[in-house]
CSV table of C-alpha atoms in Angstrom, one decimal:
chain,number,residue,atom,x,y,z
A,227,ARG,CA,3.9,12.2,2.0
A,228,LEU,CA,4.8,12.0,5.8
A,229,GLU,CA,7.2,15.2,5.3
A,230,GLU,CA,5.2,17.6,3.2
A,231,TRP,CA,2.1,16.9,4.8
A,232,THR,CA,3.8,17.4,8.8
A,233,GLY,CA,6.4,19.5,8.1
A,234,ILE,CA,8.5,16.8,10.0
A,235,LYS,CA,11.8,15.3,8.7
A,236,SER,CA,10.8,12.3,8.0
A,237,GLN,CA,11.8,9.1,6.7
A,238,THR,CA,12.1,5.3,6.7
A,239,LEU,CA,12.1,3.0,10.1
A,240,ASP,CA,14.9,1.3,9.1
A,241,SER,CA,17.1,4.0,8.4
A,242,LEU,CA,16.4,5.4,11.7
A,243,LEU,CA,17.7,2.3,13.0
A,244,TRP,CA,20.2,2.0,10.9
A,245,ALA,CA,21.9,5.5,11.9
A,246,LEU,CA,20.5,5.3,15.5
A,247,ASP,CA,23.1,2.3,15.2
A,248,ASN,CA,26.2,2.9,14.0
A,249,GLY,CA,26.2,6.4,15.3
A,250,LYS,CA,24.9,8.9,12.0
A,251,ARG,CA,22.3,10.3,14.6
A,252,GLN,CA,21.8,11.0,17.9
A,253,LEU,CA,18.5,12.2,19.3
A,254,GLN,CA,18.3,15.2,20.7
A,255,PRO,CA,17.1,15.8,24.7
A,256,ASN,CA,13.4,16.5,24.4
A,257,SER,CA,12.6,14.8,20.8
A,258,VAL,CA,9.3,13.4,19.5
A,259,VAL,CA,9.0,11.0,17.3
A,260,VAL,CA,6.4,9.6,15.5
A,261,LEU,CA,6.1,6.4,14.2
A,262,ASP,CA,3.2,5.9,11.3
A,263,GLU,CA,2.7,3.4,10.4
A,264,ALA,CA,2.9,1.8,13.4
A,265,GLY,CA,0.8,-1.1,13.2
A,266,MET,CA,2.9,-3.3,11.0
A,267,VAL,CA,6.1,-2.9,12.8
A,268,GLY,CA,7.5,-6.0,14.8
A,269,THR,CA,8.7,-6.5,18.3
A,270,LYS,CA,12.2,-6.3,17.4
A,271,HIS,CA,12.2,-2.8,15.6
A,272,MET,CA,9.4,-1.6,17.9
A,273,ALA,CA,12.0,-2.4,21.0
A,274,ARG,CA,15.0,-0.9,19.3
A,275,LEU,CA,13.2,1.9,19.0
A,276,MET,CA,11.7,2.7,22.2
A,277,GLU,CA,15.0,1.7,23.6
A,278,TYR,CA,17.0,5.3,21.8
A,279,VAL,CA,13.9,7.4,22.6
A,280,ALA,CA,13.9,5.9,26.7
A,281,ASP,CA,17.8,6.9,26.6
A,282,VAL,CA,17.8,10.3,25.9
A,283,PRO,CA,15.8,12.8,28.7
A,284,GLY,CA,12.9,14.4,28.3
A,285,SER,CA,12.0,12.2,24.7
A,286,ARG,CA,9.0,10.7,24.0
A,287,LEU,CA,7.5,8.1,21.5
A,288,THR,CA,4.1,9.0,19.5
A,289,LEU,CA,2.5,5.6,17.9
A,290,VAL,CA,0.5,6.4,14.6
A,291,GLY,CA,-1.6,3.4,13.2
A,292,ASP,CA,-4.7,1.2,13.1
A,293,ALA,CA,-3.8,-2.0,14.7
A,294,LYS,CA,-6.7,-3.8,12.5
A,295,GLN,CA,-5.2,-2.9,9.3
A,296,LEU,CA,-2.5,-5.1,7.8
A,297,GLN,CA,-0.7,-6.6,10.5
A,298,PRO,CA,3.6,-6.8,10.8
A,299,ILE,CA,5.4,-9.0,8.0
A,300,THR,CA,7.8,-9.9,11.3
A,301,ALA,CA,6.5,-11.5,14.7
A,302,GLY,CA,5.3,-9.7,16.9
A,303,GLY,CA,1.9,-6.9,17.6
A,304,PRO,CA,3.0,-4.7,19.4
A,305,PHE,CA,0.8,-1.7,18.2
A,306,LYS,CA,-1.9,-3.3,19.7
A,307,TYR,CA,-0.7,-4.2,22.9
A,308,LEU,CA,1.3,-0.8,24.4
A,309,ALA,CA,-2.1,0.8,23.2
A,310,GLU,CA,-4.4,-1.2,25.4
A,311,ALA,CA,-1.3,-0.8,28.1
A,312,TYR,CA,-1.2,2.9,28.6
A,313,GLY,CA,-4.0,4.2,26.5
A,314,GLU,CA,-4.6,5.5,23.2
A,315,ALA,CA,-6.6,8.2,21.1
A,316,LYS,CA,-8.8,7.3,18.7
A,317,LEU,CA,-10.0,8.7,16.1
A,318,ALA,CA,-13.5,7.3,15.2
A,319,ASN,CA,-15.0,9.7,11.8
A,320,ILE,CA,-13.7,8.5,9.1
A,321,ARG,CA,-13.3,11.4,6.2
A,322,ARG,CA,-11.9,9.7,3.6
A,323,GLN,CA,-14.7,8.1,1.9
A,324,ALA,CA,-17.2,10.6,0.2
A,325,GLU,CA,-20.4,8.8,0.4
A,326,LYS,CA,-21.8,7.3,3.4
A,327,TRP,CA,-22.5,4.0,2.8
A,328,ALA,CA,-19.2,3.6,1.4
A,329,ARG,CA,-17.9,4.9,5.4
A,330,ASP,CA,-20.2,2.4,6.4
A,331,ALA,CA,-18.8,-0.5,4.5
A,332,VAL,CA,-15.5,0.7,5.6
A,333,LYS,CA,-16.6,0.1,9.5
A,334,ASP,CA,-18.9,-3.3,8.8
A,335,LEU,CA,-15.2,-4.5,8.0
A,336,GLU,CA,-13.1,-3.3,10.2
A,337,ALA,CA,-15.9,-4.4,12.8
A,338,GLY,CA,-15.3,-8.4,10.5
A,339,ARG,CA,-19.9,-7.9,9.2
A,340,ALA,CA,-17.4,-9.3,6.3
A,341,GLY,CA,-21.4,-10.3,4.5
A,342,GLU,CA,-23.1,-6.5,5.1
A,343,ALA,CA,-20.0,-4.8,4.1
A,344,ILE,CA,-20.1,-6.9,0.7
A,345,LYS,CA,-24.0,-6.6,0.3
A,346,SER,CA,-23.4,-3.2,0.4
A,347,PHE,CA,-21.0,-2.8,-2.4
A,348,SER,CA,-23.5,-5.3,-4.3
A,349,ASP,CA,-26.9,-3.0,-3.6
A,350,ARG,CA,-24.9,-0.4,-5.3
A,351,GLY,CA,-23.5,-2.7,-8.3
A,352,HIS,CA,-19.5,-2.3,-6.9
A,353,PHE,CA,-19.5,-6.0,-6.4
A,354,HIS,CA,-18.7,-8.3,-9.8
A,355,LEU,CA,-18.3,-11.3,-9.9
A,356,SER,CA,-16.5,-13.1,-12.7
A,357,GLU,CA,-16.8,-16.8,-13.8
A,358,SER,CA,-12.6,-17.4,-13.6
A,359,ARG,CA,-9.9,-15.3,-12.6
A,360,PRO,CA,-9.0,-14.2,-15.8
A,361,GLN,CA,-12.5,-12.7,-16.0
A,362,ALA,CA,-12.7,-10.7,-13.2
A,363,MET,CA,-9.4,-8.8,-14.2
A,364,ALA,CA,-10.3,-7.8,-17.7
A,365,GLN,CA,-13.6,-6.6,-15.7
A,366,LEU,CA,-11.1,-4.3,-13.5
A,367,ILE,CA,-9.6,-3.2,-16.2
A,368,GLU,CA,-12.8,-1.9,-17.8
A,369,GLN,CA,-13.7,-0.4,-14.4
A,370,TRP,CA,-10.2,1.3,-14.8
A,371,LYS,CA,-11.1,2.6,-18.4
A,372,LYS,CA,-14.0,4.0,-17.4
A,373,ASN,CA,-12.7,5.7,-14.2
A,374,GLY,CA,-10.2,7.9,-16.4
A,375,GLY,CA,-7.5,5.3,-16.1
A,376,ILE,CA,-6.3,5.5,-19.2
A,377,GLN,CA,-5.6,9.2,-19.3
A,378,ASN,CA,-5.1,10.3,-15.4
A,379,PRO,CA,-3.8,6.6,-14.2
A,380,ASP,CA,-2.3,8.4,-11.1
A,381,LYS,CA,-6.1,9.2,-10.1
A,382,VAL,CA,-7.5,5.6,-10.2
A,383,LEU,CA,-5.1,2.4,-8.3
A,384,MET,CA,-5.5,-1.3,-9.5
A,385,LEU,CA,-4.6,-3.7,-6.0
A,386,ALA,CA,-4.7,-7.2,-6.2
A,387,PRO,CA,-3.0,-9.8,-3.1
A,388,LEU,CA,0.2,-11.2,-5.0
A,389,ASN,CA,2.2,-9.6,-7.2
A,390,VAL,CA,2.3,-12.0,-10.3
A,391,GLU,CA,-1.6,-10.1,-10.5
A,392,VAL,CA,0.2,-7.1,-10.2
A,393,LYS,CA,2.3,-7.5,-12.8
A,394,GLU,CA,-0.4,-9.1,-15.2
A,395,LEU,CA,-2.7,-6.0,-14.5
A,396,ASN,CA,0.1,-3.7,-14.9
A,397,LEU,CA,0.5,-5.2,-18.4
A,398,ARG,CA,-2.8,-5.0,-19.6
A,399,ALA,CA,-2.9,-1.4,-18.0
A,400,GLN,CA,0.1,-0.7,-20.7
A,401,ALA,CA,-1.1,-2.4,-23.5
A,402,GLU,CA,-4.4,-0.4,-23.0
A,403,ARG,CA,-2.1,2.8,-22.8
A,404,ILE,CA,-0.4,1.6,-25.8
A,405,LYS,CA,-4.0,1.1,-27.6
A,406,ALA,CA,-5.2,5.4,-26.6
A,407,GLY,CA,-1.9,6.7,-28.0
A,408,GLU,CA,-1.0,7.3,-23.9
A,409,VAL,CA,2.0,5.4,-24.7
A,410,ASP,CA,4.5,5.2,-27.0
A,411,PRO,CA,4.8,1.6,-28.0
A,412,ASP,CA,8.4,2.0,-30.0
A,413,ARG,CA,10.4,3.9,-27.2
A,414,LYS,CA,10.8,1.3,-24.7
A,415,ILE,CA,13.1,0.1,-22.1
A,416,HIS,CA,14.0,-3.3,-20.5
A,417,ALA,CA,13.9,-3.4,-16.4
A,418,ASN,CA,12.7,-5.5,-13.9
A,419,GLY,CA,11.5,-8.2,-16.5
A,420,VAL,CA,9.2,-5.8,-18.5
A,421,PHE,CA,9.2,-3.0,-20.9
A,422,PHE,CA,8.9,0.8,-19.9
A,423,HIS,CA,7.4,2.6,-22.5
A,424,VAL,CA,7.6,6.9,-22.8
A,425,GLY,CA,4.7,7.8,-21.4
A,426,ASP,CA,4.2,5.3,-18.7
A,427,GLN,CA,3.7,5.7,-14.9
A,428,LEU,CA,6.5,4.3,-12.9
A,429,VAL,CA,6.9,3.7,-9.3
A,430,PHE,CA,10.7,3.7,-7.4
A,431,ARG,CA,10.7,0.9,-5.0
A,432,GLN,CA,14.3,1.6,-3.2
A,433,ASN,CA,15.0,4.9,-1.4
A,434,ALA,CA,17.5,7.0,-3.9
A,435,ALA,CA,17.2,10.9,-1.7
A,436,LYS,CA,21.2,11.3,-1.8
A,437,GLU,CA,21.6,10.4,-5.9
A,438,LEU,CA,18.0,11.3,-7.6
A,439,GLY,CA,16.3,12.7,-4.5
A,440,VAL,CA,13.1,9.8,-4.6
A,441,PHE,CA,11.4,7.7,-2.1
A,442,ASN,CA,10.2,4.3,-2.4
A,443,GLY,CA,6.1,5.1,-3.5
A,444,GLU,CA,7.3,7.6,-4.9
A,445,THR,CA,6.0,7.8,-9.2
A,446,GLY,CA,6.8,9.5,-12.3
A,447,THR,CA,6.3,9.0,-15.6
A,448,VAL,CA,9.1,8.0,-18.5
A,449,LEU,CA,9.4,11.1,-20.2
A,450,SER,CA,12.6,9.5,-22.7
A,451,VAL,CA,14.6,6.3,-22.6
A,452,ASN,CA,18.5,5.4,-24.0
A,453,PRO,CA,18.5,1.4,-24.1
A,454,LEU,CA,21.7,1.4,-25.4
A,455,LEU,CA,23.3,3.7,-22.1
A,456,LYS,CA,20.7,1.4,-19.5
A,457,ARG,CA,18.8,5.2,-19.2
A,458,LEU,CA,15.5,7.0,-18.9
A,459,THR,CA,14.6,10.0,-17.6
A,460,VAL,CA,11.3,10.6,-15.2
A,461,LEU,CA,8.7,13.6,-15.1
A,462,HIS,CA,9.0,12.8,-11.0
A,463,GLU,CA,5.2,13.8,-9.7
A,464,ASP,CA,6.5,16.8,-8.0
A,465,GLY,CA,6.8,18.0,-10.6
A,466,ARG,CA,10.9,17.5,-11.6
A,467,THR,CA,12.7,15.7,-14.1
A,468,ILE,CA,15.5,13.0,-13.1
A,469,PRO,CA,18.0,11.1,-15.3
A,470,VAL,CA,18.1,7.8,-13.9
A,471,ASN,CA,20.9,5.4,-14.9
A,472,LEU,CA,19.9,1.5,-14.5
A,473,LYS,CA,23.6,1.1,-13.8
A,474,ARG,CA,23.0,2.3,-10.4
A,475,TYR,CA,19.6,2.6,-9.7
A,476,SER,CA,19.0,-1.2,-10.1
A,477,PRO,CA,16.3,-2.4,-12.5
A,478,GLU,CA,14.8,-4.4,-9.9
A,479,ASN,CA,13.8,-1.2,-8.1
A,480,LEU,CA,11.5,-0.2,-10.7
A,481,GLN,CA,7.8,-1.0,-11.3
A,482,LEU,CA,5.0,-0.3,-13.1
A,483,ALA,CA,2.7,2.0,-11.5
A,484,TYR,CA,-1.2,1.3,-12.8
A,485,ALA,CA,-1.6,-1.9,-10.0
A,486,SER,CA,-0.2,-2.3,-6.7
A,487,THR,CA,0.0,-5.5,-3.6
A,488,THR,CA,-2.2,-4.1,-0.8
A,489,HIS,CA,0.7,-3.7,1.1
A,490,ARG,CA,2.0,-1.6,-0.7
A,491,ALA,CA,-1.0,0.7,-1.1
A,492,GLN,CA,-1.4,1.0,3.0
A,493,GLY,CA,-1.8,4.9,3.7
A,494,ALA,CA,-2.6,5.6,0.6
A,495,THR,CA,-5.5,7.7,0.1
A,496,ILE,CA,-6.8,7.5,-4.8
A,497,GLU,CA,-9.7,9.2,-6.0
A,498,HIS,CA,-10.7,5.5,-7.3
A,499,VAL,CA,-9.5,2.2,-6.0
A,500,HIS,CA,-10.5,-1.9,-8.1
A,501,VAL,CA,-10.1,-4.6,-5.7
A,502,LEU,CA,-9.6,-7.8,-7.2
A,503,MET,CA,-10.5,-10.2,-3.6
A,504,GLY,CA,-10.4,-13.9,-3.1
A,505,GLY,CA,-6.8,-15.5,-2.8
A,506,PRO,CA,-5.4,-16.9,0.3
A,507,LEU,CA,-4.0,-14.1,1.6
A,508,THR,CA,-7.8,-13.3,2.5
A,509,ASP,CA,-8.4,-11.5,5.8
A,510,GLN,CA,-10.4,-8.9,7.9
A,511,HIS,CA,-7.1,-6.8,8.0
A,512,MET,CA,-6.3,-6.6,4.3
A,513,GLY,CA,-10.3,-6.1,3.4
A,514,TYR,CA,-10.8,-3.3,5.7
A,515,VAL,CA,-7.5,-1.7,4.1
A,516,GLN,CA,-8.7,-2.6,0.8
A,517,VAL,CA,-11.8,-0.6,0.9
A,518,SER,CA,-10.7,2.2,2.8
A,519,ARG,CA,-8.2,4.0,0.0
A,520,SER,CA,-10.6,5.5,-1.9
A,521,LYS,CA,-12.1,8.7,-1.5
A,522,ILE,CA,-14.3,8.8,-4.6
A,523,SER,CA,-15.3,5.1,-5.3
A,524,THR,CA,-14.3,1.7,-5.1
A,525,HIS,CA,-15.5,-1.4,-7.0
A,526,LEU,CA,-14.6,-5.1,-5.7
A,527,PHE,CA,-13.8,-7.8,-8.5
A,528,CYS,CA,-13.9,-11.8,-7.6
A,529,ASP,CA,-14.5,-14.9,-9.2
A,530,ARG,CA,-16.6,-18.0,-8.4
A,531,ASP,CA,-13.9,-19.9,-7.2
A,532,SER,CA,-12.4,-17.7,-5.0
A,533,ALA,CA,-15.6,-16.4,-4.0
A,534,GLY,CA,-17.0,-20.0,-2.9
A,535,GLU,CA,-20.9,-20.8,-3.1
A,536,GLY,CA,-23.2,-18.0,-2.5
A,537,LEU,CA,-19.5,-15.8,-1.6
A,538,SER,CA,-19.3,-17.7,1.8
A,539,ASP,CA,-15.9,-18.6,1.1
A,540,LEU,CA,-15.1,-14.2,0.0
A,541,ILE,CA,-17.0,-13.4,3.7
A,542,ARG,CA,-15.7,-15.9,6.0
A,543,GLY,CA,-12.1,-15.4,4.5
A,544,LEU,CA,-13.0,-11.5,4.8
A,545,GLY,CA,-14.4,-12.4,9.0
A,546,GLN,CA,-10.8,-13.9,9.5
A,547,GLU,CA,-9.0,-12.0,12.1
A,548,ARG,CA,-5.3,-12.9,12.3
A,549,GLN,CA,-4.4,-10.2,14.8
A,550,LYS,CA,-0.9,-11.0,15.7
A,551,THR,CA,-0.2,-11.2,19.4
A,552,LEU,CA,3.2,-10.9,21.5
A,553,ALA,CA,4.3,-13.5,24.4
A,554,GLN,CA,3.9,-11.7,26.8
A,555,GLU,CA,0.8,-11.0,26.0
A,556,VAL,CA,0.5,-15.4,26.3
A,557,ILE,CA,2.0,-15.4,29.2
A,558,GLU,CA,0.1,-12.8,31.3
A,559,ARG,CA,-3.0,-14.3,30.6
A,560,THR,CA,-2.4,-18.3,31.4
A,561,PRO,CA,-3.5,-19.0,34.2
A,562,GLU,CA,-0.8,-19.9,37.3
A,563,PRO,CA,-0.4,-23.3,38.1
A,564,ALA,CA,-2.2,-23.7,41.2
């Protein structure tokens, strides 16, 4: 999507660094390298990229991202440090959410005002509390159905913090689409621990640009399956028909696309987003991403055990900042011995 929207030839950071490391690619003088979602990049990757750019005359590196969204998986948080050290340009106006209250709630969570944000969702019937986790999932599926998830699954996305919860939501959504006649229960192929049926929405989780012309995160609809030959045909989101040979494209890199982890959804823009909240990963950064993905509506779902008495555990978790830092920042803040 970055390539489509900007017209700039794009690839993952890992693939660019691999190509530069192995002499498969060289930056030309006066190059401009734009790194999107830079807030999720760890110290070692950032340092390698900066070194390559610094070695080429006239070149520059432009970092785009939000340090308050999800933090790097690997060590360090260089984006925040670099922004403070060199200065940054900020976009203050939120444009994604259609309603003002939703934009204000996003700003509240960004600032750590979790109680105010949850109250805004609750006052408008967009926060749903259930007695148990399975009941919260069931409520979430019902809202997914109300917003057109059965007929238009590409416009309604469910988010959950854990992969096991994402898998459960995907299977429940698939069952609802089978019941509604949108998915063929008899034409199916087994891959990555689940069945993919004709009519199912799936997502590719591995780049295969040369073989299939697909990239990680792109979606499609299953058109046909051949279990004996381990093949399926997918109608790609851009309209192309793609034959997928599971002997070449690993089955572990296919997933149902009705639900996603929050980490995989950072950067996404969807009409309706429904979030299963709570759990050990809850913090300010995750909540900020969860409530800021939709254009039209966001509904939040949680169970009483995860929420705590009076929602105290959920609000405390959403207000917890886990901003990653650099060792350099610690050194600079440590006073020299007298």
